[in-house]
Short mmCIF file of C-alpha atoms and ligand atoms in Angstrom, two decimals:
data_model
loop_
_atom_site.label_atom_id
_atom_site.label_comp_id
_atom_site.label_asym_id
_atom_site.label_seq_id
_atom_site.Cartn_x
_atom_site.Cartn_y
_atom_site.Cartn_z
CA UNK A 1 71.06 -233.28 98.16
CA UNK A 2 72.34 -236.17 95.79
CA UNK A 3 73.81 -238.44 97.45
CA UNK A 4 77.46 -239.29 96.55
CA UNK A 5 78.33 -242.16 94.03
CA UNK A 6 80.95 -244.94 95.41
CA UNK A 7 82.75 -247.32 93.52
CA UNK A 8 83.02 -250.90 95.53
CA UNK A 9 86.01 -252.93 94.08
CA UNK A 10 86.66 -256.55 95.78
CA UNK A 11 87.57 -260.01 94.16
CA UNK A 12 85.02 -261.32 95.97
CA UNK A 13 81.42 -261.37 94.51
CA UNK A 14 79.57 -261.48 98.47
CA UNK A 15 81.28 -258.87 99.63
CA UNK A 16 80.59 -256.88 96.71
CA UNK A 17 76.55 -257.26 96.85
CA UNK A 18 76.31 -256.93 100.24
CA UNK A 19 78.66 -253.66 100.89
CA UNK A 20 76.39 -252.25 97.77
CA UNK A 21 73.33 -253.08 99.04
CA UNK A 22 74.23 -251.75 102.55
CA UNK A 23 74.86 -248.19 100.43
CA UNK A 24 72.34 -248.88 98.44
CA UNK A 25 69.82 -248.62 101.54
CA UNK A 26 71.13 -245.23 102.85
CA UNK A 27 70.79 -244.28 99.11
CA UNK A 28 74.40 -243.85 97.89
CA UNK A 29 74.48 -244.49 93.69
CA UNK A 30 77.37 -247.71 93.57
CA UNK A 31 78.98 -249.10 90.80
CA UNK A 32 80.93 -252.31 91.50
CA UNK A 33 84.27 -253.65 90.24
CA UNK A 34 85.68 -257.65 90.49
CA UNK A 35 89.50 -256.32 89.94
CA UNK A 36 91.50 -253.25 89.71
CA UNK A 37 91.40 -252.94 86.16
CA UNK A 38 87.77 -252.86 86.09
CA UNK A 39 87.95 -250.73 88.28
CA UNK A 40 89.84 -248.25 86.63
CA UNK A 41 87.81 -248.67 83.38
CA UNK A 42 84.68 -247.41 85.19
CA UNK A 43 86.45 -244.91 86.93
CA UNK A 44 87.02 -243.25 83.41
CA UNK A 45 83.88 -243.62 82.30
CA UNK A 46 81.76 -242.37 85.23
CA UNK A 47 82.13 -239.54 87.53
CA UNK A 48 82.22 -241.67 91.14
CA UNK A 49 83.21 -239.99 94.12
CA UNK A 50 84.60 -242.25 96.31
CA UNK A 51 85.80 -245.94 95.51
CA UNK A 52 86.38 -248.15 98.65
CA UNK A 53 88.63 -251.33 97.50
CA UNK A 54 90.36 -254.36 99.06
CA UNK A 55 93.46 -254.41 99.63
CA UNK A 56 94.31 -258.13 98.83
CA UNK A 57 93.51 -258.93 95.11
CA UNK A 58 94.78 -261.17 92.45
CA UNK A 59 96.53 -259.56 89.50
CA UNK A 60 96.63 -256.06 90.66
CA UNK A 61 96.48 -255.67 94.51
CA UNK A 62 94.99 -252.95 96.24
CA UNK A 63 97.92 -250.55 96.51
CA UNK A 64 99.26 -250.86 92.95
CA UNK A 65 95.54 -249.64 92.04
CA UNK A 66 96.09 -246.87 94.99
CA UNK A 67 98.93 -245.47 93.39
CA UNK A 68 97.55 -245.80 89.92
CA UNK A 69 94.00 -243.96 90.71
CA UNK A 70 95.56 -240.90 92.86
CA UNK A 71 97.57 -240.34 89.61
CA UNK A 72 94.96 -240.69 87.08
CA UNK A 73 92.20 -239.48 88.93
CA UNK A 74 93.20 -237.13 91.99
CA UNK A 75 89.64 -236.01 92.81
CA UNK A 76 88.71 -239.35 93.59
CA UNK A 77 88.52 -239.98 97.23
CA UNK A 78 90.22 -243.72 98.26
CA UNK A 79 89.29 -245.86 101.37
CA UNK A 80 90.97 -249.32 101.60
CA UNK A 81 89.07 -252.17 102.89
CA UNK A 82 91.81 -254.38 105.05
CA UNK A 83 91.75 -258.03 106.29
CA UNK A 84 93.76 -258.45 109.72
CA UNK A 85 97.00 -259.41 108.07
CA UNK A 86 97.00 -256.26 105.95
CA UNK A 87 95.98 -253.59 108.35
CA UNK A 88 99.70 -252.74 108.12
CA UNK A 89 99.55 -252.45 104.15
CA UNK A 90 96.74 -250.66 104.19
CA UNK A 91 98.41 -247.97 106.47
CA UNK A 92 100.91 -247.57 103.62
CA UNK A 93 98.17 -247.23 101.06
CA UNK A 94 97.35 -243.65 103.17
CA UNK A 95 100.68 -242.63 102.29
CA UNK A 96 100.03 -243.45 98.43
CA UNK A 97 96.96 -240.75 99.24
CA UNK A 98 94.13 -243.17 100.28
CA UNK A 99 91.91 -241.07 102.82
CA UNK A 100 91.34 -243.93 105.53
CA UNK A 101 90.73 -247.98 105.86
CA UNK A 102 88.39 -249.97 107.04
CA UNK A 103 88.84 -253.13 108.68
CA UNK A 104 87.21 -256.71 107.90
CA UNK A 105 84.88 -258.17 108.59
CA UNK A 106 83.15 -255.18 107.52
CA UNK A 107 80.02 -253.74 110.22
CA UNK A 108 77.32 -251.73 108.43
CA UNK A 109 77.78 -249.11 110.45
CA UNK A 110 81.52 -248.86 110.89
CA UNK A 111 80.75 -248.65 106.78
CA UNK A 112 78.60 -245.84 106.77
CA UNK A 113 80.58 -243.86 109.69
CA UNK A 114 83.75 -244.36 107.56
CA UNK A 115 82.76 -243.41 104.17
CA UNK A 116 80.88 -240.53 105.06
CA UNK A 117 84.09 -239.13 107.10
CA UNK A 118 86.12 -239.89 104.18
CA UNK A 119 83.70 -237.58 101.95
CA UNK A 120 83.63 -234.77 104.59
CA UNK A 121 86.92 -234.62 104.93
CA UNK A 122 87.80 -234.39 101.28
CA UNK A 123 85.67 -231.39 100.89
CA UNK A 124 87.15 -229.56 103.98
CA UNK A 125 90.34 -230.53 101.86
CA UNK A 126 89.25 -228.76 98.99
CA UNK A 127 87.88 -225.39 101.01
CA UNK A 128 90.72 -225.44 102.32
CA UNK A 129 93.17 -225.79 99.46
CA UNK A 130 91.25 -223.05 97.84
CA UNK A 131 91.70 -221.08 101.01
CA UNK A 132 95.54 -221.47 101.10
CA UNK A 133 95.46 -220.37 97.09
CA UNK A 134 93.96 -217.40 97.87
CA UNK A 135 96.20 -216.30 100.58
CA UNK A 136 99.53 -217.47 99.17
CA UNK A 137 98.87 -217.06 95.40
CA UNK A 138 102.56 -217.18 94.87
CA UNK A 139 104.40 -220.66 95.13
CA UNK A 140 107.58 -220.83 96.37
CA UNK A 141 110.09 -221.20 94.01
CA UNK A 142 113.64 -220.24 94.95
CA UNK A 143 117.07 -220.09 93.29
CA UNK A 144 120.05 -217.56 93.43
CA UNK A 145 122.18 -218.96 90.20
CA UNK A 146 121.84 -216.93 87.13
CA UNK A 147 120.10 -219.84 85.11
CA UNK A 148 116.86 -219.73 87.53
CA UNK A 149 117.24 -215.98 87.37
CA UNK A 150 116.72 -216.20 84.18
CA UNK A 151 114.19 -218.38 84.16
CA UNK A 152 111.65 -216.16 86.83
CA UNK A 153 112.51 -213.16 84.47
CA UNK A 154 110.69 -215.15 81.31
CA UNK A 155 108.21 -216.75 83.87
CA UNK A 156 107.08 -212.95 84.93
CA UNK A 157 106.98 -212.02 81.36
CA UNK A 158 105.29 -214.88 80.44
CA UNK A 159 102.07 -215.75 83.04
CA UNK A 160 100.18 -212.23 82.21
CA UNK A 161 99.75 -213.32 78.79
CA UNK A 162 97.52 -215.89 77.01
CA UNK A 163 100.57 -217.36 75.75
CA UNK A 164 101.77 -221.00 75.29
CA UNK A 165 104.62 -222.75 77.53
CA UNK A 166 106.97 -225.40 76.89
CA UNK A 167 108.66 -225.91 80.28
CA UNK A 168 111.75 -229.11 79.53
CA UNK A 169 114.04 -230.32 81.88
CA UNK A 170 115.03 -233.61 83.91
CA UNK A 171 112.80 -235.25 86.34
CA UNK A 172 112.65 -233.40 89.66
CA UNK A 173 113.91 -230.33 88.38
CA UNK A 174 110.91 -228.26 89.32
CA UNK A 175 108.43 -228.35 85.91
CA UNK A 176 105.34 -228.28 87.36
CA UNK A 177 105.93 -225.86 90.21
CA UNK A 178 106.70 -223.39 87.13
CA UNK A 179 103.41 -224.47 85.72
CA UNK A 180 101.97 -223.35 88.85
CA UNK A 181 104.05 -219.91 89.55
CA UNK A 182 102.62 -219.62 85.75
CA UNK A 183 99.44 -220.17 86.41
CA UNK A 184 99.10 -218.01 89.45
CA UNK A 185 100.85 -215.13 88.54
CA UNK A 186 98.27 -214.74 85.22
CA UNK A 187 95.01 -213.64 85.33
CA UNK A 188 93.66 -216.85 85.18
CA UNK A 189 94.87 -217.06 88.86
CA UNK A 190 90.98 -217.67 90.27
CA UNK A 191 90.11 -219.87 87.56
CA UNK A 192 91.06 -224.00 87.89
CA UNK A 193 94.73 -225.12 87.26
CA UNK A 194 94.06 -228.86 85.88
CA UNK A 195 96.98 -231.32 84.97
CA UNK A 196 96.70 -234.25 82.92
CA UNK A 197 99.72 -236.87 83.29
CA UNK A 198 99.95 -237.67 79.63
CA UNK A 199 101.83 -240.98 80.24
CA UNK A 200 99.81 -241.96 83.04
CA UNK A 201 96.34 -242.48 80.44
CA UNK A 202 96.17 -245.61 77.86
CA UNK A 203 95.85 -244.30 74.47
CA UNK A 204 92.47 -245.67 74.20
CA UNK A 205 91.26 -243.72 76.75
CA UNK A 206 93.02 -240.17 76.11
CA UNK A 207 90.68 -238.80 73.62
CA UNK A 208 87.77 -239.06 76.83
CA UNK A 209 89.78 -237.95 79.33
CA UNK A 210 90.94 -234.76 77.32
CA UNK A 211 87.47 -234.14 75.42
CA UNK A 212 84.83 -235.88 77.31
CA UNK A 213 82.52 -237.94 76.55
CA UNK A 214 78.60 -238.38 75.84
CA UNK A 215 76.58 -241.06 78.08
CA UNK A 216 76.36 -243.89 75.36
CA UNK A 217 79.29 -243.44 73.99
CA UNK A 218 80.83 -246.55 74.56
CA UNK A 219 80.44 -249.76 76.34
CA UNK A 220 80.70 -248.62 80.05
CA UNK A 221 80.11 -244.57 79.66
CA UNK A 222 77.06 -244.65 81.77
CA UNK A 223 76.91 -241.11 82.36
CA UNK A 224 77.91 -237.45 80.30
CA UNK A 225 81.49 -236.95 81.32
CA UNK A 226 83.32 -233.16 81.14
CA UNK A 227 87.22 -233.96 79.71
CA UNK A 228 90.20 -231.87 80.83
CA UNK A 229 89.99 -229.42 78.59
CA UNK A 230 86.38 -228.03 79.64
CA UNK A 231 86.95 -228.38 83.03
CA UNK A 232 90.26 -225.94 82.41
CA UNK A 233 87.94 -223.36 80.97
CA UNK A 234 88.73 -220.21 82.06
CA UNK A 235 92.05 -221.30 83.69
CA UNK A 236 95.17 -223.17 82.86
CA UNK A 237 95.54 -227.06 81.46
CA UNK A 238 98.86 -228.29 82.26
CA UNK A 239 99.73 -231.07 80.46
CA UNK A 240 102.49 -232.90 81.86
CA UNK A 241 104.59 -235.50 80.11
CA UNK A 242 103.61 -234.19 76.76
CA UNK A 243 106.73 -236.53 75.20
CA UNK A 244 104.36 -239.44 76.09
CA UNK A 245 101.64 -239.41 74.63
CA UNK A 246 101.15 -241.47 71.47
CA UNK A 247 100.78 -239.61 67.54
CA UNK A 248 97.35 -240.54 67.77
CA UNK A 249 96.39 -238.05 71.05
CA UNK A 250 98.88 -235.76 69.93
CA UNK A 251 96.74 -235.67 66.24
CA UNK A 252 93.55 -234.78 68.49
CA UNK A 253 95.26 -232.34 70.75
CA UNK A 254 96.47 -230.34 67.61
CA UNK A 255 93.27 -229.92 66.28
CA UNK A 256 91.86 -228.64 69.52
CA UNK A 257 94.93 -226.24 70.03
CA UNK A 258 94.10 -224.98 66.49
CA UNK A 259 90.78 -224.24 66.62
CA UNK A 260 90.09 -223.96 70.52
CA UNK A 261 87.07 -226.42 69.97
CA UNK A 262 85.99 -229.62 70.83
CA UNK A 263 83.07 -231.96 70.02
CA UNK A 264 82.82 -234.51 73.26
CA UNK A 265 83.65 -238.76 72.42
CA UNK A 266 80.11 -239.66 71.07
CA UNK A 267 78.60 -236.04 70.77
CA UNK A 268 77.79 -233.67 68.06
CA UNK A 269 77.97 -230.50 69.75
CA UNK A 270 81.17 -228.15 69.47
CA UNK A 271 82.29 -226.94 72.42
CA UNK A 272 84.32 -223.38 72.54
CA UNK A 273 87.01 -223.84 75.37
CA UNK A 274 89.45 -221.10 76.73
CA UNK A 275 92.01 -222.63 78.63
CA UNK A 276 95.58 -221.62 78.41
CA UNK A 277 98.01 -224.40 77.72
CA UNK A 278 101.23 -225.33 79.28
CA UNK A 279 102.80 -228.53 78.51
CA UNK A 280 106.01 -230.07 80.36
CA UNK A 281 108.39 -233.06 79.19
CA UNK A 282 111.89 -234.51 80.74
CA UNK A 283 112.35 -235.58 76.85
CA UNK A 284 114.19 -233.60 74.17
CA UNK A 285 111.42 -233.30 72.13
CA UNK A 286 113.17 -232.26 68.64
CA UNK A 287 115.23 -236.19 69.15
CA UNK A 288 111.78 -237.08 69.23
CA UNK A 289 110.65 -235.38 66.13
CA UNK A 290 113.63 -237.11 64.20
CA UNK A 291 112.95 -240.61 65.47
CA UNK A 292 109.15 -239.69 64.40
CA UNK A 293 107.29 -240.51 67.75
CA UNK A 294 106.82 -236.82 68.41
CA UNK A 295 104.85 -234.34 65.86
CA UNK A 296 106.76 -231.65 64.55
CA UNK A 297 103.45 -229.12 63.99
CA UNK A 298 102.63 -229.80 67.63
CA UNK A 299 105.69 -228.95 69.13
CA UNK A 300 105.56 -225.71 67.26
CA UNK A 301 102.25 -224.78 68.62
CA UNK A 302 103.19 -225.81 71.98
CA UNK A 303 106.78 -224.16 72.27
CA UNK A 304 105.84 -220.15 71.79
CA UNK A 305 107.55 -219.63 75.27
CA UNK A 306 109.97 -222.41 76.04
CA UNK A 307 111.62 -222.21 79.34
CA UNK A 308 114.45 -225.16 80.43
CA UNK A 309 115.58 -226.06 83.67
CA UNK A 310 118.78 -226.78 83.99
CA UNK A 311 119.38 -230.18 86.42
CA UNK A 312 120.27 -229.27 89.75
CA UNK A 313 124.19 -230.62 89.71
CA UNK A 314 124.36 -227.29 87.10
CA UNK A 315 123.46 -225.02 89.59
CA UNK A 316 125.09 -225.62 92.86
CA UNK A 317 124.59 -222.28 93.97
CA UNK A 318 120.91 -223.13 94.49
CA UNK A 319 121.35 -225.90 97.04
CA UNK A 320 121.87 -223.60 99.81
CA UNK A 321 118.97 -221.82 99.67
CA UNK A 322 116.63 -225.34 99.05
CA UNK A 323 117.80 -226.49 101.63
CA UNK A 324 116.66 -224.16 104.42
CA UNK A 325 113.67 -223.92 102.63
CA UNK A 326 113.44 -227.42 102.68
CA UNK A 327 114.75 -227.57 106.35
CA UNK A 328 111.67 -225.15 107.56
CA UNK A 329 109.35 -226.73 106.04
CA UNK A 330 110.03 -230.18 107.65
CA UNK A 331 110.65 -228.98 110.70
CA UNK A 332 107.37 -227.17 110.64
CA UNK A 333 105.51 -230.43 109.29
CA UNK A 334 106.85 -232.59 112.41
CA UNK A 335 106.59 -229.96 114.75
CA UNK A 336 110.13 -229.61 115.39
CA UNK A 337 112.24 -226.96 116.83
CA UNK A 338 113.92 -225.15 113.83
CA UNK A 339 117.47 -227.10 112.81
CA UNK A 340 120.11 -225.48 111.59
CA UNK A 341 122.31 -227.04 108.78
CA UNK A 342 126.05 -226.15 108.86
CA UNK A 343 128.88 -225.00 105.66
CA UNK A 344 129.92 -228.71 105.86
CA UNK A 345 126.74 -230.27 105.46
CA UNK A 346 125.79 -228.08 102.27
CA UNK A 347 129.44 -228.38 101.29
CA UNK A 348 128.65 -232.84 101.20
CA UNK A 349 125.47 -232.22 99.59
CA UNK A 350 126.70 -230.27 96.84
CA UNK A 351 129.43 -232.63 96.21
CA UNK A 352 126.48 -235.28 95.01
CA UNK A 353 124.98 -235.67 91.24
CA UNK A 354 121.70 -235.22 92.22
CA UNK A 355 120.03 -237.60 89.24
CA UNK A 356 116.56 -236.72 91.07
CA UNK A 357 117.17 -232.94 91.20
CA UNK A 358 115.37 -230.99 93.49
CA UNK A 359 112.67 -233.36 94.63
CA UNK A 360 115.66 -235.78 95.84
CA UNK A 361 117.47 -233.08 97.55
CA UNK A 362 114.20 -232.35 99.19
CA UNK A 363 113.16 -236.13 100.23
CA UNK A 364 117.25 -236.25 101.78
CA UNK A 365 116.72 -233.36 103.74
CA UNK A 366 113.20 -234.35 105.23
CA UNK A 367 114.67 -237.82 105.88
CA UNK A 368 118.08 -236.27 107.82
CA UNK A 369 115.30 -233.69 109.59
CA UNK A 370 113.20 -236.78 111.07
CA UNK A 371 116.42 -239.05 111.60
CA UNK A 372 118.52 -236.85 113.95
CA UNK A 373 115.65 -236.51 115.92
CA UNK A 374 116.14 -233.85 118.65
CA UNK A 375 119.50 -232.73 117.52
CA UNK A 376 119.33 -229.25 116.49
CA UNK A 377 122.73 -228.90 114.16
CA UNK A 378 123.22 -231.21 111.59
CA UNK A 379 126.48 -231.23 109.55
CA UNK A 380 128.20 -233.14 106.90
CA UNK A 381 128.16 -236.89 108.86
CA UNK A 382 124.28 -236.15 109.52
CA UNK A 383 123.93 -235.69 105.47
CA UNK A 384 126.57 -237.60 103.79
CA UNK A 385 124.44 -241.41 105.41
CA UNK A 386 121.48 -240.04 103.43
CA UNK A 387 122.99 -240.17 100.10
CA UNK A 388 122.73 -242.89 98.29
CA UNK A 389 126.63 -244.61 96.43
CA UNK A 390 127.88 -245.68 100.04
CA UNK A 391 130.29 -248.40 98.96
CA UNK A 392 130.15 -251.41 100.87
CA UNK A 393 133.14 -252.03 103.40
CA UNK A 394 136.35 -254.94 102.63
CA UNK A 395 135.24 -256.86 105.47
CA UNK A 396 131.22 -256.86 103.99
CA UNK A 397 132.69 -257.83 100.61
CA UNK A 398 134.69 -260.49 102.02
CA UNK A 399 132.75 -261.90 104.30
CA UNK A 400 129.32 -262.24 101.85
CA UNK A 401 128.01 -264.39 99.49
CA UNK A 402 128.01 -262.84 95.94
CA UNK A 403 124.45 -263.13 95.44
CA UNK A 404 123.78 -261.40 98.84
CA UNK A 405 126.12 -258.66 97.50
CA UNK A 406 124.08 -258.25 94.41
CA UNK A 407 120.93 -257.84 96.12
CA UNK A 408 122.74 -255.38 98.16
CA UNK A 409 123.42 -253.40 95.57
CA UNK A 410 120.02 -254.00 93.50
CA UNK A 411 118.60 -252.81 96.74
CA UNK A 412 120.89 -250.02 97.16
CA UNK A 413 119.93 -248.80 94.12
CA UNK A 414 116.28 -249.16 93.22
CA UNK A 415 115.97 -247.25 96.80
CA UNK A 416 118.23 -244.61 95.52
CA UNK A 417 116.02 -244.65 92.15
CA UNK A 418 112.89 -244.57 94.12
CA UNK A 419 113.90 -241.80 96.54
CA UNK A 420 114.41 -239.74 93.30
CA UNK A 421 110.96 -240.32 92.07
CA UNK A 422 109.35 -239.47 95.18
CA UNK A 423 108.69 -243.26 95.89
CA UNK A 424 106.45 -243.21 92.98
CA UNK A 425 106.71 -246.72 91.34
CA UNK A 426 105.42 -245.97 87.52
CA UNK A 427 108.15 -243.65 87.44
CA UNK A 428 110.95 -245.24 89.29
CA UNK A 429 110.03 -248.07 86.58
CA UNK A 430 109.94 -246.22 83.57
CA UNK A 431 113.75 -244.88 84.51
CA UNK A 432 115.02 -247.74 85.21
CA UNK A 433 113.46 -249.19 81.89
CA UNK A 434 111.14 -251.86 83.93
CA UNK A 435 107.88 -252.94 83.72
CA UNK A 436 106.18 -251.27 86.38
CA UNK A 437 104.97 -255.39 87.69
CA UNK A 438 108.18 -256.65 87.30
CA UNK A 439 109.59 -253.37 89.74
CA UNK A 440 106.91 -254.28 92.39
CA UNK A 441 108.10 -258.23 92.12
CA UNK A 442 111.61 -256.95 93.01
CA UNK A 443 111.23 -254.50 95.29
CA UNK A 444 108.96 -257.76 97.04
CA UNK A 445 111.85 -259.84 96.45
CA UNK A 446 114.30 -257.63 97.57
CA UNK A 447 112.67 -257.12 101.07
CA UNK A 448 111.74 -252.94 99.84
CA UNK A 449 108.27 -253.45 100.03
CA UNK A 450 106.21 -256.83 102.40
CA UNK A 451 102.92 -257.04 100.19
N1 ATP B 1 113.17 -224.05 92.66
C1 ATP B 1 112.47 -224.71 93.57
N2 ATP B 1 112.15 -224.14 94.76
C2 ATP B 1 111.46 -224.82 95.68
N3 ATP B 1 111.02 -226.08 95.52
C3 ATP B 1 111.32 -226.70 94.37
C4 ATP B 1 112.05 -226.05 93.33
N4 ATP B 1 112.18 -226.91 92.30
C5 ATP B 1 111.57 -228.03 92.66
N5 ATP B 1 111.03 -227.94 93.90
C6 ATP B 1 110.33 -229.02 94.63
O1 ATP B 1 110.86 -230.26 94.16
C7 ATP B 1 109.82 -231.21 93.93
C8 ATP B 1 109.81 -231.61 92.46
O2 ATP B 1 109.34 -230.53 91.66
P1 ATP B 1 108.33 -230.76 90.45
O3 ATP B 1 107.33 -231.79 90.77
O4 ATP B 1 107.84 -229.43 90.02
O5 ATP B 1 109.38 -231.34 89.38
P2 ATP B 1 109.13 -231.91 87.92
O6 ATP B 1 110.17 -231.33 87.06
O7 ATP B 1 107.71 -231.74 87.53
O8 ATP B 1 109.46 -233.46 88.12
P3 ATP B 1 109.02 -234.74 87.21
O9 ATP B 1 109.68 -234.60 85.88
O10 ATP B 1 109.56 -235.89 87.97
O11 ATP B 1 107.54 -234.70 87.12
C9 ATP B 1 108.55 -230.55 94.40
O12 ATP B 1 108.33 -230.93 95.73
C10 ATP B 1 108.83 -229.07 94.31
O13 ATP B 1 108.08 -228.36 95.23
MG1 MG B 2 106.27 -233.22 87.08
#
């Protein structure tokens, strides 16, 4: 058997040689990093299983690097290695999708016991996942208004064929569960369903995450590495956030869609791939052809079926039916007794914008499932504290500072912006047209996050 390859990233150098060398002895491969940006460098340019990092760091900490690998690289299997003081961050890092901690000072064998767990438990994941696939091909995805009508009539039509999808709409609003329906419902169905978050990859790194690369081919590709589009072969590469990816990548990913052919970064070999091609955006791509950041040739090679969700203050008529769904499915996730959600309650939600869409109205409803605890009906009160736009009371206003007010309202509002993006801080950033640092410094300074 080979053994697995782990990834050791710490800031400091003694506990990086001696946590290798402890692998190294029950014959793991290791690679190490000094900082998360290393880090994510060799995770691009090697195929490593499983990277075990701190969780204090300089410069980029141990959860920012959480959040940033699970997007980029979701096969990667996570284990944070904790101090005392951040056993309690390191919890929330299992949240962002890291598999377990460790705690400091680090035993040999409390090493070896948790990594291997870590690695057994991602393949049960994966059996299992593929498991669930096969029994519930279809994915649910509901609606009663005539828009989403129309929209499962053109997914039907669409998924047995070969051919192309453009799915647009606003963050939220259910893109990549069509992907999914679309993928599934084809013939492709047993064959891998890959997504690539277009704006989640530096532009000098797209070309060898899409194509590949050769070992060699640049400072740090140690080892031959399959892109996206080969390991779609034979299935369906859905590739998300198409509106952000830079004229460069979008030059390369023409030429591939053209001639359904790739040579790997550093390799002379062409490589025939069949994978079908769906691509999602929240932007309106033709304002991005006139501003120039989008290509016009692509988006005419991409676009052969487009389908559009409308946002989900458009369709009303849907909320109703989410919301059970929704309501079941939390219930059945915390083992509670099936609620019941009354006229009023849908009548409150429906009265809200709904800037998220459907993955707000979803994280509301969990939340108001786990708050009212053992109550079994909930109606519009239960709902209407879970929106976000309460205004603050006279007597609040009057009686507090105006700087306390404004932090209030910051607050108020980068939780309603994060609620909307699943608590997902690239994103939440990107909407509210901050740096993705500068959002972690004030959700710090606002008392939203304690690392
Ligand atoms: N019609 C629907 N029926 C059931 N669940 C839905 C529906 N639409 C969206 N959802 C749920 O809402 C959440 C968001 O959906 P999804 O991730 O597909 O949206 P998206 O458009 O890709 O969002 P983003 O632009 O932010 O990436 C998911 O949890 C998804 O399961
Ligand atoms: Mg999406």
């Amino acid at each position: 058997m080979t053994r697995a390859t782990i990834l050791v990233v710490d800031d400091e150098p003694n506990i990086l040689s001696s946590v290798r060398r402890a692998l190294e002895l029950e014959s793991f491969r290791t690679e190490v990093a000094g900082s998360g940006a290393i880090a994510l460098e060799k995770l691009a340019a090697n195929s490593v299983d499983l990277v075990l990092v701190d969780v204090m760091m300089p410069e980029m900490s141990g959860l920012e690097f959480v959040e940033i690998a699970r997007e980029r690289f979701p096969e990667v299997v996570v284990v944070m290695m904790s101090g005392n003081a951040t056993v309690e961050t390191a919890v929330q890092a299992t949240k962002l999708g890291a598999t377990d901690f460790i705690e400091k000072p680090l035993s040999t064998e409390k090493l070896l016991i948790t990594v291997s767990n870590a690695l057994a438990l991602d393949k049960l994941r994966d059996q299992n996942a593929k498991l669930r696939a096969a029994e519930h091909p279809e994915v649910a995805f509901l609606g009663n208004s005539e828009a989403m009508a129309q929209v499962f009539t053109t997914i039907e039509r669409a998924a047995p064929t070969k051919g192309r999808v453009l799915i647009t709409g606003e963050n939220g609003t259910g893109k990549e569960l069509v992907a999914k329906a679309i993928h599934y419902g084809s013939k492709r169905a047993d064959g891998p369903f890959v997504r690539v978050n277009c704006a989640a990859i530096p532009s000098e790194l797209i070309e060898s995450e899409l194509f590949g690369h050769e070992k060699g081919a640049f400072t740090g590709a140690q080892t031959q590495k399959r892109g996206k589009f080969e390991l779609a072969n034979g299935g369906t590469l859905f590739l998300d956030e198409i509106g952000d990816m830079t004229l460069e990548a979008q030059a390369k990913v023409l030429r591939v869609l053209q001639e359904n052919e790739l040579e790997r970064v550093g390799g002379s070999e062409t490589i025939k791939v069949d994978a079908r091609v769906i691509a999602a955006t929240n932007k309106v791509l033709p304002d991005e052809i006139s501003k120039g950041t989008f290509r016009e040739d692509l988006y005419y090679r991409l676009n052969v079926v487009p389908i559009h969700l409308p946002p989900l203050r458009e369709r009303k008529l849907d909320i109703k039916l989410l919301v059970s769904h929704f309501v079941t499915i939390a219930c059945e996730e915390n083992g509670l007794k099936l609620k019941v959600i009354d006229d009023s309650a849908i009548a409150a939600l429906s009265g809200y914008s709904w800037p998220g869409n459907v993955r707000e109205l979803k994280n509301v409803v969990e939340r108001a499932v786990i708050l009212t605890g053992g109550k079994q009906e909930l109606s519009s009160s239960d709902l209407q504290s879970m929106l976000p736009g309460k205004h603050f009371s006279a007597e609040f206003v009057r009686n507090t500072p105006l700087k306390e007010l404004v932090a209030a309202a910051e607050r108020e509002l980068v939780t309603a912006a994060l609620l909307a993006n699943d608590g997902h801080v690239s994103n939440t950033a990107k909407e509210l047209g901050l740096e993705r640092s500068h959002l972690y410094k004030k959700m710090k300074a606002l008392g939203i996050r304690n690392e």
